[in-house]
Coordinates of C-alpha atoms and ligand atoms in Angstrom, one line a residue:
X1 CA 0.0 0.0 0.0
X2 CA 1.0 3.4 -1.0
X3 CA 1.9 6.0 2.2
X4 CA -0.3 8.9 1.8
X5 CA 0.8 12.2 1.9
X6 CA -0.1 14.3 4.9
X7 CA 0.2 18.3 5.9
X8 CA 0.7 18.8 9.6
X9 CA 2.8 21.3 9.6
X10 CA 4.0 23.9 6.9
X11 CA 7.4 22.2 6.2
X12 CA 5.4 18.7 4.8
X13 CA 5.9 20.8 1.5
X14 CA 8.9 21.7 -0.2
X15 CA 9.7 25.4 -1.7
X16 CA 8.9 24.3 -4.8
X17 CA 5.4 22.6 -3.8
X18 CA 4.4 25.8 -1.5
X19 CA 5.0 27.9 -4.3
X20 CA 3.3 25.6 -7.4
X21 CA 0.2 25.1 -4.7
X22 CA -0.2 28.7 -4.3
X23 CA -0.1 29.3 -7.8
X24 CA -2.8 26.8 -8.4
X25 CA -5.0 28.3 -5.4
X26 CA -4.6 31.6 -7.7
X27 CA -6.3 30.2 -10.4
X28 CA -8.7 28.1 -8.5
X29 CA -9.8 31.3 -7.0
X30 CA -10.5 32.5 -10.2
X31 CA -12.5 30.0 -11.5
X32 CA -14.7 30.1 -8.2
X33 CA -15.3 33.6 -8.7
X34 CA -16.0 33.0 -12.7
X35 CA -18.8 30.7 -11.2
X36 CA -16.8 27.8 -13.5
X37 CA -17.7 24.1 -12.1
X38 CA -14.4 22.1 -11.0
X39 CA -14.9 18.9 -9.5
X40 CA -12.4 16.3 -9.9
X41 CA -13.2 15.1 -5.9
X42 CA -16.8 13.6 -7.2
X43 CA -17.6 10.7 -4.7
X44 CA -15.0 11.0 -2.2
X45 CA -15.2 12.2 1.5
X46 CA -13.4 14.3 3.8
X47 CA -13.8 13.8 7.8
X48 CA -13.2 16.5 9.5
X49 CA -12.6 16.3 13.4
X50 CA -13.2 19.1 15.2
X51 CA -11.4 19.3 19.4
X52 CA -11.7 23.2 19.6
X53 CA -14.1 26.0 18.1
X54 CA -13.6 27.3 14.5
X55 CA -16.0 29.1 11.9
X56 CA -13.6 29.4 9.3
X57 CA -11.6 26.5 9.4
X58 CA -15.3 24.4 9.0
X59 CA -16.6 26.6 6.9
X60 CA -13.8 26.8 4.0
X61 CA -13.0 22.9 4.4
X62 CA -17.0 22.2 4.0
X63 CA -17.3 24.6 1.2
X64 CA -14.3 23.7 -0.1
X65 CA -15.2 20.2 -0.6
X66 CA -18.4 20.8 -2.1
X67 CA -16.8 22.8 -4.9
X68 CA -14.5 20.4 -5.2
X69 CA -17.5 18.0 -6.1
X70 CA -17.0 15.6 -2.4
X71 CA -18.9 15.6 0.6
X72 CA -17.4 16.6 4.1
X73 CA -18.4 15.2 7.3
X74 CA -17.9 17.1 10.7
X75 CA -17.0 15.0 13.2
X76 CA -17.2 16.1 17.6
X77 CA -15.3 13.6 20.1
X78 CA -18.7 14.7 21.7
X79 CA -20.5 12.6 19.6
X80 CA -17.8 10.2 18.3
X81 CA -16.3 7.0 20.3
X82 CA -13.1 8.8 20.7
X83 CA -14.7 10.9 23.2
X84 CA -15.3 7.7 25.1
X85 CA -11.9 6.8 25.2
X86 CA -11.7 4.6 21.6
X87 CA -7.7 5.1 20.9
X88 CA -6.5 7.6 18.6
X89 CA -4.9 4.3 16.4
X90 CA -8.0 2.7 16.3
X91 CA -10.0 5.4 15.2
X92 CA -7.6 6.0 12.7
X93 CA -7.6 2.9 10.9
X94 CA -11.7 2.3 10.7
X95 CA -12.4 6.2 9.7
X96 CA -9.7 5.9 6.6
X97 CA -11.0 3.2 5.5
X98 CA -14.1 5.0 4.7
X99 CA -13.0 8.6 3.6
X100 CA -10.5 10.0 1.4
X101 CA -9.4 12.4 3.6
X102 CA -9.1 13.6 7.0
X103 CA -9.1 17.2 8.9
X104 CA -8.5 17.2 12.3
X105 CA -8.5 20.1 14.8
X106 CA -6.8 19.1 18.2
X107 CA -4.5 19.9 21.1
X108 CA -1.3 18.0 21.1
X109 CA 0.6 17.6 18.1
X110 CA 1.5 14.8 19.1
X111 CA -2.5 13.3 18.8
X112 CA -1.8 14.5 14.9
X113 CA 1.2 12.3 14.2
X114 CA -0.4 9.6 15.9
X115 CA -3.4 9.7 13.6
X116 CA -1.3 10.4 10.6
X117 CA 0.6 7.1 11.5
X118 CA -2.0 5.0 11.8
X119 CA -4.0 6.7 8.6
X120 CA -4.0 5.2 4.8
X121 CA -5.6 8.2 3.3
X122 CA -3.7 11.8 3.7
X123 CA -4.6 13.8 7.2
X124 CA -4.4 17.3 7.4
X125 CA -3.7 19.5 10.5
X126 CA -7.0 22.1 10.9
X127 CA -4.7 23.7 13.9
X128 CA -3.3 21.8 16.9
X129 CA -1.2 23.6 20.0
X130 CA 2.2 23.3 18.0
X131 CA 1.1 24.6 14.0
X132 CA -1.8 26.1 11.9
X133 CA 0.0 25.5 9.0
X134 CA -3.5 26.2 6.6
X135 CA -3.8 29.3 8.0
X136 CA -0.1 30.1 6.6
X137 CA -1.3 28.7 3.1
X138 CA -4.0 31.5 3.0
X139 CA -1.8 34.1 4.3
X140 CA 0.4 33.1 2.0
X141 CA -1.7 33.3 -1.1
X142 CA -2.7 36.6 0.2
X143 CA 0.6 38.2 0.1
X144 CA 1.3 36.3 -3.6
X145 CA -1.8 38.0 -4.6
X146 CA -1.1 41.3 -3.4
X147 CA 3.4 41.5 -3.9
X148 CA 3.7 37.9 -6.3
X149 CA 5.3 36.7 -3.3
X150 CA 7.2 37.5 -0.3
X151 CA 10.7 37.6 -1.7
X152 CA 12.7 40.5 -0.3
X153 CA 10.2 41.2 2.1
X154 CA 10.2 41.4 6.0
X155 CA 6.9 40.0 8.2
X156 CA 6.8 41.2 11.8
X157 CA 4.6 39.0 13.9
X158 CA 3.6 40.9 17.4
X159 CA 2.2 39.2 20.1
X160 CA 2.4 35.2 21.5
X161 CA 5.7 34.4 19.6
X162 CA 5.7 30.9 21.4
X163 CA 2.0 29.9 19.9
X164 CA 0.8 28.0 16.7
X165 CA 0.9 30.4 14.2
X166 CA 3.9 32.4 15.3
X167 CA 5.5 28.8 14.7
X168 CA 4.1 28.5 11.6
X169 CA 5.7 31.9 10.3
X170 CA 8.6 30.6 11.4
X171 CA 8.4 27.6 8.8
X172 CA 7.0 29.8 6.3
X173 CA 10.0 31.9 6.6
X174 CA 12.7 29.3 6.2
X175 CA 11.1 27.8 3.5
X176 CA 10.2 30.6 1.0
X177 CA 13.3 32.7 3.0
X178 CA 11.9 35.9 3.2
X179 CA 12.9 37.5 6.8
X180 CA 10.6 37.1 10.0
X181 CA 11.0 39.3 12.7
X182 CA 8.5 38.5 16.2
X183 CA 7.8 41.0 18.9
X184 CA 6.7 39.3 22.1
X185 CA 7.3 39.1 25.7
X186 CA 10.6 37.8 26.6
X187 CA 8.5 34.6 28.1
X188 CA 6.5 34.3 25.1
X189 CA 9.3 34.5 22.5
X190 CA 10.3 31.2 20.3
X191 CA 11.6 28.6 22.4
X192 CA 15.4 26.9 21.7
X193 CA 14.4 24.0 20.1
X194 CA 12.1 26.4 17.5
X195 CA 14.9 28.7 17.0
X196 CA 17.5 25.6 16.1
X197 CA 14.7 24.1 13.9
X198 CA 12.6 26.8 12.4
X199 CA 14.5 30.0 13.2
X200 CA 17.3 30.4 10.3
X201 CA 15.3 33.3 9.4
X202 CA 13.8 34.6 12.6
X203 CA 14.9 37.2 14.3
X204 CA 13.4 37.7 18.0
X205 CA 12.5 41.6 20.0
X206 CA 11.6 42.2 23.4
X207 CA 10.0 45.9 22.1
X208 CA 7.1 45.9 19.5
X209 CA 8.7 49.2 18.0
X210 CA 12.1 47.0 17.3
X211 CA 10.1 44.0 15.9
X212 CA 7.9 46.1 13.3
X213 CA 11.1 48.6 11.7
X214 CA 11.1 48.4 8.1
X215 CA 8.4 45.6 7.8
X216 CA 6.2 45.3 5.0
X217 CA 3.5 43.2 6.5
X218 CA 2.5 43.2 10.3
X219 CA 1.3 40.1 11.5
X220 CA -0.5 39.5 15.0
X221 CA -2.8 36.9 16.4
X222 CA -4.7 36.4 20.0
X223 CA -3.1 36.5 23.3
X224 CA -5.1 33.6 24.6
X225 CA -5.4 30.6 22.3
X226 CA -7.5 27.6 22.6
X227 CA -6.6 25.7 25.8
X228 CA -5.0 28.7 27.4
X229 CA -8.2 30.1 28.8
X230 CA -6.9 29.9 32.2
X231 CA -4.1 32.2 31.7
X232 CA -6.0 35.0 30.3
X233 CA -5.9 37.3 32.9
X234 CA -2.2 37.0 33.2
X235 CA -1.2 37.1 29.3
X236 CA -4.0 40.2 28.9
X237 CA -1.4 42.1 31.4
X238 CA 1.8 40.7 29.6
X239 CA 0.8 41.3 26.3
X240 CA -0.9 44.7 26.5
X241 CA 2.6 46.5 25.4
X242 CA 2.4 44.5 22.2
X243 CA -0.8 45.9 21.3
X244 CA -1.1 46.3 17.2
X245 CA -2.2 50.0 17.1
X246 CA -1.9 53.4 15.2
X247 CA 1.2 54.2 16.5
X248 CA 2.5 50.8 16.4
X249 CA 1.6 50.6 12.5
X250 CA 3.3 54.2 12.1
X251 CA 6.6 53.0 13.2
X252 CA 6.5 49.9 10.7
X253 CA 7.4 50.3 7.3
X254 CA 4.5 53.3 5.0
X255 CA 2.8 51.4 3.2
X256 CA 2.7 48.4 5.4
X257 CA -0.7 45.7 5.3
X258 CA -1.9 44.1 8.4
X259 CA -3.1 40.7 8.4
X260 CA -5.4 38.4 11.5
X261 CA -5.8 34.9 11.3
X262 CA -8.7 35.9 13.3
X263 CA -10.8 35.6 15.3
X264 CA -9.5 38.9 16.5
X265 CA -10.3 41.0 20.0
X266 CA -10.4 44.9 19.3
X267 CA -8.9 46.6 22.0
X268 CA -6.8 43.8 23.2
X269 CA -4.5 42.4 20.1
X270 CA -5.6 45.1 17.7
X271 CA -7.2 48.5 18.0
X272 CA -10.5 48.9 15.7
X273 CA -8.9 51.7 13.4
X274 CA -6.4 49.2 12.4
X275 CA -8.7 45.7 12.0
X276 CA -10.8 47.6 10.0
X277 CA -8.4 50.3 8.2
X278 CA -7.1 50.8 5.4
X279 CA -3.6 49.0 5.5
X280 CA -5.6 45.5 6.9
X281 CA -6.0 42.4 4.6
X282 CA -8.0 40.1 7.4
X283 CA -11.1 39.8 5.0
X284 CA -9.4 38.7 1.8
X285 CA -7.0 36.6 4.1
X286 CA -9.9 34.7 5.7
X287 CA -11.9 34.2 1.8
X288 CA -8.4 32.9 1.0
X289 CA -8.8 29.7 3.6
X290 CA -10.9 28.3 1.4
X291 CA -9.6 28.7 -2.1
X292 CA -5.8 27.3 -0.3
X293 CA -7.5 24.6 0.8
X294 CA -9.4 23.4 -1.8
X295 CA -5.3 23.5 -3.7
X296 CA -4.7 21.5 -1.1
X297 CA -7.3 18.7 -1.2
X298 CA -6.5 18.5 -4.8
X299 CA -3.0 18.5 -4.5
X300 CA -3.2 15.6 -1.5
X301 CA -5.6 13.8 -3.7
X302 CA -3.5 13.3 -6.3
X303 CA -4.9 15.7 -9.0
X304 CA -4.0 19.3 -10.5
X305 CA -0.5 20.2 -11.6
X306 CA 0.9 20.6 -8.5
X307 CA 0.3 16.6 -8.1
X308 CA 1.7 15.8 -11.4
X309 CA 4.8 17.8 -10.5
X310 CA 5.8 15.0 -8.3
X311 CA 4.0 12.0 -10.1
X312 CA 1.5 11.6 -6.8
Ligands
CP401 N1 -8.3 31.3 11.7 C1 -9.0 30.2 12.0 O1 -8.5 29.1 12.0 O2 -10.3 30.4 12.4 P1 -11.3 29.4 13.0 O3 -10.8 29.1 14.5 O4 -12.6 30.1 13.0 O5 -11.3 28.1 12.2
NVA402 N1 -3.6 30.9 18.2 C1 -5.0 30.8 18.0 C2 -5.4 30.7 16.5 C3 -6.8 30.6 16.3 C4 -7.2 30.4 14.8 C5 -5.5 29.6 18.7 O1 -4.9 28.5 18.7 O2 -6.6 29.7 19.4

């Protein structure tokens, strides 16, 4: 039996692929919009496992799949044996024998690889604690859409540099090798083992004014993620220095765009003038989940050019 293919974290791709898959979500975007049918995933299924919250992540894989021609199934550990204590393994091997696909939101990494390990059909990762590494694809895209790319350019992420997507950035960074800079508590900056991993083209600030000089895209997320809720009184205190604001904006590069993952807290992360001013991409960023994604079911599924680039 074949191995699948799976994308847990940003680095499962290559240069090469990141860049080809973008592409593809470029023109897959454009067919969307030109209302042209597409459907090559006619008959197959995509579970999607859902530990934490999300509107977008749900929405865009959902949608995404019923472009795409499939049918997507959304799957609670509420409602699902794995809530009752049915082992990750297990659960692994009798729901790929079924679908075609798998999305899973979760805590641990580590309940990710397991899955993956265990899986015959690709898994992707919807977020865990350690990555969002779809979120990257659509931030990505967005910043191919509006500069072709992020060659020559410098991203400054303000806020938890320890958390998912700052981690992300990191890998986004080393592999496409444009320059990162993160702003964030000393506590909250990228651990050693990120740094010797993911770091070649990080580089770390203490001061939000340091992290943002000369960047062309400012990058921040929440304070509290998923599973941190009991910290939140704590990091609201820590983090309110590294507030992305007017002033904070000024002292980046003119010209520069601001992008959310969302969902975003005005006043705490982000001031209102800046979330919904002129400089900020979030909207287009958040449309471009699902037009990344659906590049990416094709891709994993062994269609589109960026599959036959490497014979899938
Ligand atoms: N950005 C993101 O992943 O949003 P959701 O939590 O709504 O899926
Ligand atoms: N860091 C955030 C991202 C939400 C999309 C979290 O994990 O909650």
């Amino acid at each position: 039996m074949k191995t699948a293919r799976h994308f847990l974290r940003l680095q499962d791709l290559d240069g090469r692929e990141l860049e080809a898959l973008l592409h593809r979500a470029v023109e897959l975007k454009r067919r969307t919009r030109a209302g042209e049918a597409y459907t090559p995933l006619a008959g197959r299924t995509l579970a999607m496992i859902f530990e934490k919250s999300s509107t977008r992540t749900r929405v865009s894989f959902e949608t995404g799949m019923a472009q795409l021609g499939g049918h997507a199934l959304f799957l609670s550990p509420r409602d699902t044996q794995l809530g009752r204590g049915e082992s990750i393994e297990d659960t692994a091997r009798v729901i790929s024998r079924m679908v075609d696909l798998v999305m899973i939101r979760t805590f641990a990494h580590e309940n990710l690889e397991r899955f993956s390990a265990a899986s015959r059909v690709p898994v992707i990762n919807g977020l865990s604690d350690g990555h969002h590494p779809c979120q990257l694809l659509a931030d990505l895209l967005t910043a191919q859409e509006l500069w072709g790319g992020l060659e020559g350019k410098t991203v400054a992420f303000v806020g938890d540099g320890a958390n998912n997507m700052a981690r992300s950035w990191m890998e986004a960074a080393q592999i496409l090798g444009f320059s990162l800079r993160i702003g964030a508590p000393e506590e909250f900056l990228p651990g050693p083992q990120a740094m010797t991993e993911n770091g070649s083209n990080t580089r770390v600030f203490t001061a939000a004014r340091e992290a943002v000089q000369g960047s062309h895209m400012v990058v921040t997320d929440v304070w509290t993620s998923m599973g941190q809720e009991d910290e939140q009184e704590d990091r609201l205190a820590r983090f309110r220095p590294f507030q992305v604001n007017g002033p904070l904006m000024a002292e980046a590069g003119s010209g520069a765009v601001f992008m959310h993952c969302l969902p975003a807290h005005r006043g705490e992360e982000v001031t209102a003038d800046v979330m919904d001013g002129p400089r900020s991409l979030v909207w287009e960023e958040a449309e471009n989940r699902l037009h990344a994604q659906k590049a990416l079911m094709e891709f994993l599924s062994g269609f589109g050019p960026v599959a036959d680039m490497e014979g899938v």
